[in-house]
Short mmCIF file of C-alpha atoms in Angstrom, two decimals:
data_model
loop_
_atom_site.label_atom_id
_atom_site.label_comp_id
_atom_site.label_asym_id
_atom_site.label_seq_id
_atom_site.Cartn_x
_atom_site.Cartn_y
_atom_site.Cartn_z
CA UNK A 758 49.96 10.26 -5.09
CA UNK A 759 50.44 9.25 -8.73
CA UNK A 760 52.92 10.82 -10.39
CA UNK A 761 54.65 11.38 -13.75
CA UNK A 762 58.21 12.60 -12.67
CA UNK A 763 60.20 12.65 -9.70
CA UNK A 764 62.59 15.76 -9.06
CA UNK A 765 65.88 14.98 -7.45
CA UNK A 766 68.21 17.99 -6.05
CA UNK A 767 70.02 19.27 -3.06
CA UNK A 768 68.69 20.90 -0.57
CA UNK A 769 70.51 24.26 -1.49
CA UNK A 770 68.88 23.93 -4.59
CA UNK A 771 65.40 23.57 -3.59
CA UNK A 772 63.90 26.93 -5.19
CA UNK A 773 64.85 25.77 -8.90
CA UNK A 774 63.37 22.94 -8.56
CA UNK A 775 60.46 23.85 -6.68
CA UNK A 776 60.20 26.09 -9.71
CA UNK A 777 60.78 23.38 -12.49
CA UNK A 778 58.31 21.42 -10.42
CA UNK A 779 55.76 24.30 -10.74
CA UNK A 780 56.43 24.98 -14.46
CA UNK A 781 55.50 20.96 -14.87
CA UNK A 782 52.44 20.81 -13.38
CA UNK A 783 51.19 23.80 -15.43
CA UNK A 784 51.82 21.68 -18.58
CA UNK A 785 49.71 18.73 -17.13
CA UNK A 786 53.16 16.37 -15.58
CA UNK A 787 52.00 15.33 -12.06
CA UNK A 788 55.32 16.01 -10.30
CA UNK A 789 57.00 14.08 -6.97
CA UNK A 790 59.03 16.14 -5.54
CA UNK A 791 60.56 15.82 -1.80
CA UNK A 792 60.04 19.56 -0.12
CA UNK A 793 56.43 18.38 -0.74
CA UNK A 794 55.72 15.17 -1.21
CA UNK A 795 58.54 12.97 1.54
CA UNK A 796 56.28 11.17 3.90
CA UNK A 797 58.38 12.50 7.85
CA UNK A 798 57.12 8.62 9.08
CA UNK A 799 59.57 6.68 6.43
CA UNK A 800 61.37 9.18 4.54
CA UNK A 801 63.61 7.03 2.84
CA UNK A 802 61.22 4.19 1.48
CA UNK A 803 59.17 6.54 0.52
CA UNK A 804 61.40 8.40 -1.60
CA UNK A 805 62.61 4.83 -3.14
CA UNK A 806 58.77 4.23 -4.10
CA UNK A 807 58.54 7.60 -5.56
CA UNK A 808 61.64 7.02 -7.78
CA UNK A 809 60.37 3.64 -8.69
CA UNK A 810 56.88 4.54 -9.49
CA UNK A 811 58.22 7.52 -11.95
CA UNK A 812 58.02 7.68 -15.56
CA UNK A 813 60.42 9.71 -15.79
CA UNK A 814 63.43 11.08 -13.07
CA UNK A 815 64.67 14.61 -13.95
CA UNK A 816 68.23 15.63 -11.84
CA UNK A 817 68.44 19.27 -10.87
CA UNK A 818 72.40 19.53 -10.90
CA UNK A 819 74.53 22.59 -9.71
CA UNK A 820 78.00 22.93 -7.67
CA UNK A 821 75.57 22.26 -4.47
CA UNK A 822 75.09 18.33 -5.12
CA UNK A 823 78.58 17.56 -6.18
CA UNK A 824 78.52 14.65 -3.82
CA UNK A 825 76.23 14.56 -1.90
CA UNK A 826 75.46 11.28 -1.65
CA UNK A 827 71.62 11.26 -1.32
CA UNK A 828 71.77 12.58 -4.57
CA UNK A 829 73.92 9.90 -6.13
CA UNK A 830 71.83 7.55 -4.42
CA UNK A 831 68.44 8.60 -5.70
CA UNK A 832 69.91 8.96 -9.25
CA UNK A 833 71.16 5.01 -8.72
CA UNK A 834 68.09 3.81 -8.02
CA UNK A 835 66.43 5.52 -11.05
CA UNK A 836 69.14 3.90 -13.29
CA UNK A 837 68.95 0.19 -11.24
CA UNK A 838 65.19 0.46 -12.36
CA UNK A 839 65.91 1.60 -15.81
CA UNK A 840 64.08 4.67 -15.34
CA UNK A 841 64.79 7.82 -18.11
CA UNK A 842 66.74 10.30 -16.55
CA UNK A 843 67.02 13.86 -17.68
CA UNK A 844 70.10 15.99 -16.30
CA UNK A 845 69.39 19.75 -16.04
CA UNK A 846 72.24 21.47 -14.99
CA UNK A 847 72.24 25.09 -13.26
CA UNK A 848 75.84 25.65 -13.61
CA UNK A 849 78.95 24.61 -14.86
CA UNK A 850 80.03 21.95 -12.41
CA UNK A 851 81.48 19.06 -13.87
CA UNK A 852 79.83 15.57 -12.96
CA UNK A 853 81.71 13.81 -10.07
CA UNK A 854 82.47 9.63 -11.00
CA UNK A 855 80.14 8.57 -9.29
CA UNK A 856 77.53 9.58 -11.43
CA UNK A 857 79.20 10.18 -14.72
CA UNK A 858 79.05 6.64 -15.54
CA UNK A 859 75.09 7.11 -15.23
CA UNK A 860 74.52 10.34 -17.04
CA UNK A 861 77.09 9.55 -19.57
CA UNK A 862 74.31 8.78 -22.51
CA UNK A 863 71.48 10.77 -20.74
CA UNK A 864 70.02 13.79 -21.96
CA UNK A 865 71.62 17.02 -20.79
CA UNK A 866 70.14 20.42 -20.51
CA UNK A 867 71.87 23.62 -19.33
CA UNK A 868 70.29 26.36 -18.01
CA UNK A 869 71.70 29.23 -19.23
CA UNK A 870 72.02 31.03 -20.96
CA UNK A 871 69.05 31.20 -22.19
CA UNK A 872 66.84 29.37 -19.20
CA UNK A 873 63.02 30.07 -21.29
CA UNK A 874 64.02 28.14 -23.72
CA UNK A 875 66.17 25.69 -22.01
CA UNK A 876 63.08 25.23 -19.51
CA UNK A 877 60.70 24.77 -22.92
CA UNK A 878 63.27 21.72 -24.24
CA UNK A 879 63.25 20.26 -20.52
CA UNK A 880 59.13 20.04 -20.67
CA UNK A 881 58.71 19.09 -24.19
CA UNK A 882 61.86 16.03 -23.55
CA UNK A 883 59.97 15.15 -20.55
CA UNK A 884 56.62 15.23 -22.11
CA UNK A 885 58.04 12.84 -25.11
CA UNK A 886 59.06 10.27 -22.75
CA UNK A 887 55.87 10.39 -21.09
CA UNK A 888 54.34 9.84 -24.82
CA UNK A 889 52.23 13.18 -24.40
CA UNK A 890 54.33 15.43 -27.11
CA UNK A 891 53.35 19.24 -26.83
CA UNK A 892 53.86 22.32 -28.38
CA UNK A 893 52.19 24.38 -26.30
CA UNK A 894 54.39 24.44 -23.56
CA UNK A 895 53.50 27.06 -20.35
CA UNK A 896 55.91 28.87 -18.69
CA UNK A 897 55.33 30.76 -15.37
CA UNK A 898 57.20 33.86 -15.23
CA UNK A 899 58.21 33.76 -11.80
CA UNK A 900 59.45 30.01 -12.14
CA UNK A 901 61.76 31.16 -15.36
CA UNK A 902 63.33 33.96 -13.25
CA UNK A 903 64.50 31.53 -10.56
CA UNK A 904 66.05 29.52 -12.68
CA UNK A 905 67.39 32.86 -14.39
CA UNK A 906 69.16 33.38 -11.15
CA UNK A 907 70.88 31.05 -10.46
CA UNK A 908 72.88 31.68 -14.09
CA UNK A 909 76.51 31.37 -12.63
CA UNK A 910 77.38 34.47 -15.25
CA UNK A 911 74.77 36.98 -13.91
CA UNK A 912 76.34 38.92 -11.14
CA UNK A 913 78.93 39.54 -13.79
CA UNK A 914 76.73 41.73 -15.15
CA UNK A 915 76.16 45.26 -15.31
CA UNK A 916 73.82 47.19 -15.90
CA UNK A 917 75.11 49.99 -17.23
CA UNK A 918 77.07 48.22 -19.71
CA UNK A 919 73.88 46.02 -20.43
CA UNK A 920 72.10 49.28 -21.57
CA UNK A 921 75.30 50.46 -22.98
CA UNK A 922 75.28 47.00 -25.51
CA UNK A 923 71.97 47.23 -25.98
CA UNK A 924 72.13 50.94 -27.37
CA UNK A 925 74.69 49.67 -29.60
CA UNK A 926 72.77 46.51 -31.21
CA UNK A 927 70.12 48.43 -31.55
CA UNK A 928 71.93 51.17 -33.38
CA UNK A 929 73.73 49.11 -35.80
CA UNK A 930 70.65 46.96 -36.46
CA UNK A 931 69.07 49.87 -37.62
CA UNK A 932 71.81 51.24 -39.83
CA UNK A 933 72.19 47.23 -41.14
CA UNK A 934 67.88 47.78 -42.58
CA UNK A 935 68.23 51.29 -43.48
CA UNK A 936 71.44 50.78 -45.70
CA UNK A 937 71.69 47.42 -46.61
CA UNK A 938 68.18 45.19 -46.00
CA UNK A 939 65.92 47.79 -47.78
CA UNK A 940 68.28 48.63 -50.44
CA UNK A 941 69.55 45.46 -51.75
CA UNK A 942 65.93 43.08 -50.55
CA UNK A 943 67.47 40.41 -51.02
CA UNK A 944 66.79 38.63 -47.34
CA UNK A 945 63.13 40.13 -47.84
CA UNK A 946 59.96 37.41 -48.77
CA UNK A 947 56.66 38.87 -48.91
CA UNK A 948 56.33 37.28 -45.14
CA UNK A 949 58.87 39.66 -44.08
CA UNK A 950 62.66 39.57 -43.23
CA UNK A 951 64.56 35.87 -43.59
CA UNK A 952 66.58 35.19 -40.59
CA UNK A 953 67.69 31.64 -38.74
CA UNK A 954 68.15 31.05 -35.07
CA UNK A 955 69.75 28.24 -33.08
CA UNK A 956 67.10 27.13 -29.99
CA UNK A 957 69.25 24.36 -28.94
CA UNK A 958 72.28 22.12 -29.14
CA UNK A 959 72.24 18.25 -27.87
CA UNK A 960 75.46 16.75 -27.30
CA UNK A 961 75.91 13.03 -27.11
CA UNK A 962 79.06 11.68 -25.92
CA UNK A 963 80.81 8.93 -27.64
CA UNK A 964 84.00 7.04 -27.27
CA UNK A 965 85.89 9.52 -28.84
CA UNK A 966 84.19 12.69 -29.15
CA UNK A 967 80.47 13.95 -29.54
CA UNK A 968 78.17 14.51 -31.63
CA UNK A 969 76.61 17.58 -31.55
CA UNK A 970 72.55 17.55 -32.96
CA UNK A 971 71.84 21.60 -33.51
CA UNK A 972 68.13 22.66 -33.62
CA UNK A 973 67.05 25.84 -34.92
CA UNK A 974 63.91 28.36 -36.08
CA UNK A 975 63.57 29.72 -39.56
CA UNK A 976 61.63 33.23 -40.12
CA UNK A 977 60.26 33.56 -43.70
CA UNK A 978 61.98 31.55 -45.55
CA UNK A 979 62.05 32.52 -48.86
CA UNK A 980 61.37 29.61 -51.90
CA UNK A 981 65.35 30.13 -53.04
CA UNK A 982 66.74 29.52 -49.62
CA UNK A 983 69.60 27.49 -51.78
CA UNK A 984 70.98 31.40 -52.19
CA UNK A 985 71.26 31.24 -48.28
CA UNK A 986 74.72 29.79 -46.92
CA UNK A 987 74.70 28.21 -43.16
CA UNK A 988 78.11 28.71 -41.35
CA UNK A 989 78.91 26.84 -38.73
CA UNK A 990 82.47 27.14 -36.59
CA UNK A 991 82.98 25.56 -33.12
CA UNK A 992 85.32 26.73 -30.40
CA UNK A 993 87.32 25.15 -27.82
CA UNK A 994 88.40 27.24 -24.47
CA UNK A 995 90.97 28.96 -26.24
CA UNK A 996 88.36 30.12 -29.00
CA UNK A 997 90.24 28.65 -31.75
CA UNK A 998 88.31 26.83 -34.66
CA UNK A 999 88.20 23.23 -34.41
CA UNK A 1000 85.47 22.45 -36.89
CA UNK A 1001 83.58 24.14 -39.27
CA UNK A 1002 80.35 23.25 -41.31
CA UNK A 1003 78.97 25.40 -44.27
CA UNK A 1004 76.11 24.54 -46.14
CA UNK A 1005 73.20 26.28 -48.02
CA UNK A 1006 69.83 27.12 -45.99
CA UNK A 1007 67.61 24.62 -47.88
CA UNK A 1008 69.27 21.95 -45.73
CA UNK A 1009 67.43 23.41 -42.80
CA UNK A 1010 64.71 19.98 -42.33
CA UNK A 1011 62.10 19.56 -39.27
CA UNK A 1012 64.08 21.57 -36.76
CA UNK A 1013 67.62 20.23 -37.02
CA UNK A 1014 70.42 22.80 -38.54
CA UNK A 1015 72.96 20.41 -38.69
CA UNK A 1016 74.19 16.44 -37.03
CA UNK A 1017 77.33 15.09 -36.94
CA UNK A 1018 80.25 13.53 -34.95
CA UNK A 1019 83.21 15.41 -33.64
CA UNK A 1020 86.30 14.05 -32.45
CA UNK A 1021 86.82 17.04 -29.85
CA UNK A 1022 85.65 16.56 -26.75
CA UNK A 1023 86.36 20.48 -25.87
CA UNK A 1024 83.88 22.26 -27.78
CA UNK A 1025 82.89 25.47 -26.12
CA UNK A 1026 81.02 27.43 -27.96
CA UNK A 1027 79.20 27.10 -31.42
CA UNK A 1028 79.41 30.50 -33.80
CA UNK A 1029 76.60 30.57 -36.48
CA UNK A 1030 76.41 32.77 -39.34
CA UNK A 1031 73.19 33.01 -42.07
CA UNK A 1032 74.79 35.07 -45.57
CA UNK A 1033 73.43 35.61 -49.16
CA UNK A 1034 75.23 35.44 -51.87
CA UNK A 1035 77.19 38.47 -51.24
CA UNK A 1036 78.32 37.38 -47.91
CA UNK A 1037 76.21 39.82 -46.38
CA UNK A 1038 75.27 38.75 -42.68
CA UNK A 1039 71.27 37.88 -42.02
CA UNK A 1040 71.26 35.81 -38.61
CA UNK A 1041 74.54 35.42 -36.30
CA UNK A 1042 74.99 34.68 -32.82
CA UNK A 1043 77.31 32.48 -30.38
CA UNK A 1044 75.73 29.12 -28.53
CA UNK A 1045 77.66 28.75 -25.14
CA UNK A 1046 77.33 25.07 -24.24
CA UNK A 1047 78.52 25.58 -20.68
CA UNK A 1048 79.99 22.22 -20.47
#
């Protein structure tokens, strides 16, 4: 079978990527994957032609694979052949030796915790290697909640404090338009309410450091978005302040918030912040990197 992309993962992990597989072939990338494709006569030439014969090798990582060695093995060959490899991790596991040396320049997507959009970035990456860009990217709802579940954080939830948070966002949002959006309008265009969102970080490592490439979504953005100030603040383990970025919200070009180069290689967390000129919070919210 001709294929675009060849799924690698462990066995345990089969349902994710049964599901990334899924999500894949509803956006038109003809997908190799072993729970389906592995011919019983030769398995393991056949899963070397299948690597070989990909465009494109994507690496479903979680605690599971931490060496197991067909894994290491299939990710090998895909490197030997100078394949592109995508790492999408379900957890937090850090990459064993063996394969760090690999992945250490590949692209890396987590997850969680927010695994829609993480699963959007994995198809449209795969989709630009392939030389088919897309925007209009297809997610099955069922495939995004298996991935959902395997977020190491959610049976630390509950759901009565869920509702309990939610109450209270939804409360203070409310008292934040009724007493200080309406009355001052200054974050209003005639589109509607100007806010910013981050979608996505990328994190390249270099010798010392990374540097972090932050993507995010502008809503109504008014023609003085110089009176808009971008704060950025990142976090090691400890949540103390390692770097901080402030600019105005005209810098905001084709998608990217902010690039640069960090010499920290124990970034966290990333805190942004979107103010006018009174200081007076629009957008804020906390990326978890879940390195």
């Amino acid at each position: 079978m001709s294929h675009d992309v060849f799924i690698c993962y462990d066995e345990e992990d089969k349902d994710c990527a049964e599901a990334i597989c899924r999500i894949f072939e509803e956006n038109n990338i003809k997908t190799w994957i072993r729970s389906r494709d592995v011919s019983s006569k030769d398995a393991a030439r056949n899963l070397t032609e299948a690597i070989r014969n990909s465009k494109c090798f994507v690496l479903v990582y979680s605690k599971n694979g931490k060496n197991t060695n067909y894994i290491i093995n299939e990710t090998d060959i895909a490197f030997s052949k100078e394949i592109p490899i995508i790492l999408f991790k379900l957890d937090e596991t850090s990459i064993p030796k063996d394969l760090e040396f690999i992945l250490i320049s590949k692209k890396k997507i987590v997850a969680y915790p927010h695994s829609k959009r993480q699963l959007k970035t994995l198809v449209k990456e795969t989709s630009d290697i392939l030389d088919r860009p897309t925007d209009d990217i297809k997610l099955d709802s069922n495939s995004v909640k298996t991935i959902e579940r395997s977020n190491p954080k959610r049976k630390e939830n509950n759901i009565k404090k869920a509702i309990g948070a939610a109450a209270l966002i939804a409360a203070v949002l409310i008292l934040i338009y009724l007493f200080v959006i309406v009355p001052t309008g200054q974050n209003i265009t005639d589109s509607g309410v100007f806010s910013m969102d981050v979608t996505h970080v990328e994190v390249d490592e270099l010798a010392k450091g990374n540097k972090y490439t932050i993507y995010g979504e502008s809503y109504n953005l008014p023609s003085d978005s110089d009176r808009y100030f971008m704060n950025l603040q990142f976090f090691d383990d400890k949540d103390n302040v390692v770097y901080e970025v402030n600019s105005t919200a005209d810098e905001f070009k084709s998608g990217i918030i902010w690039s640069g180069d960090i010499n920290k290689g124990d970034i966290k967390h990333i805190g942004f912040k979107l103010t006018d000129m009174d200081n007076k919070i629009l957008s804020q919210e906390d990326y978890n990197l879940g390195l």
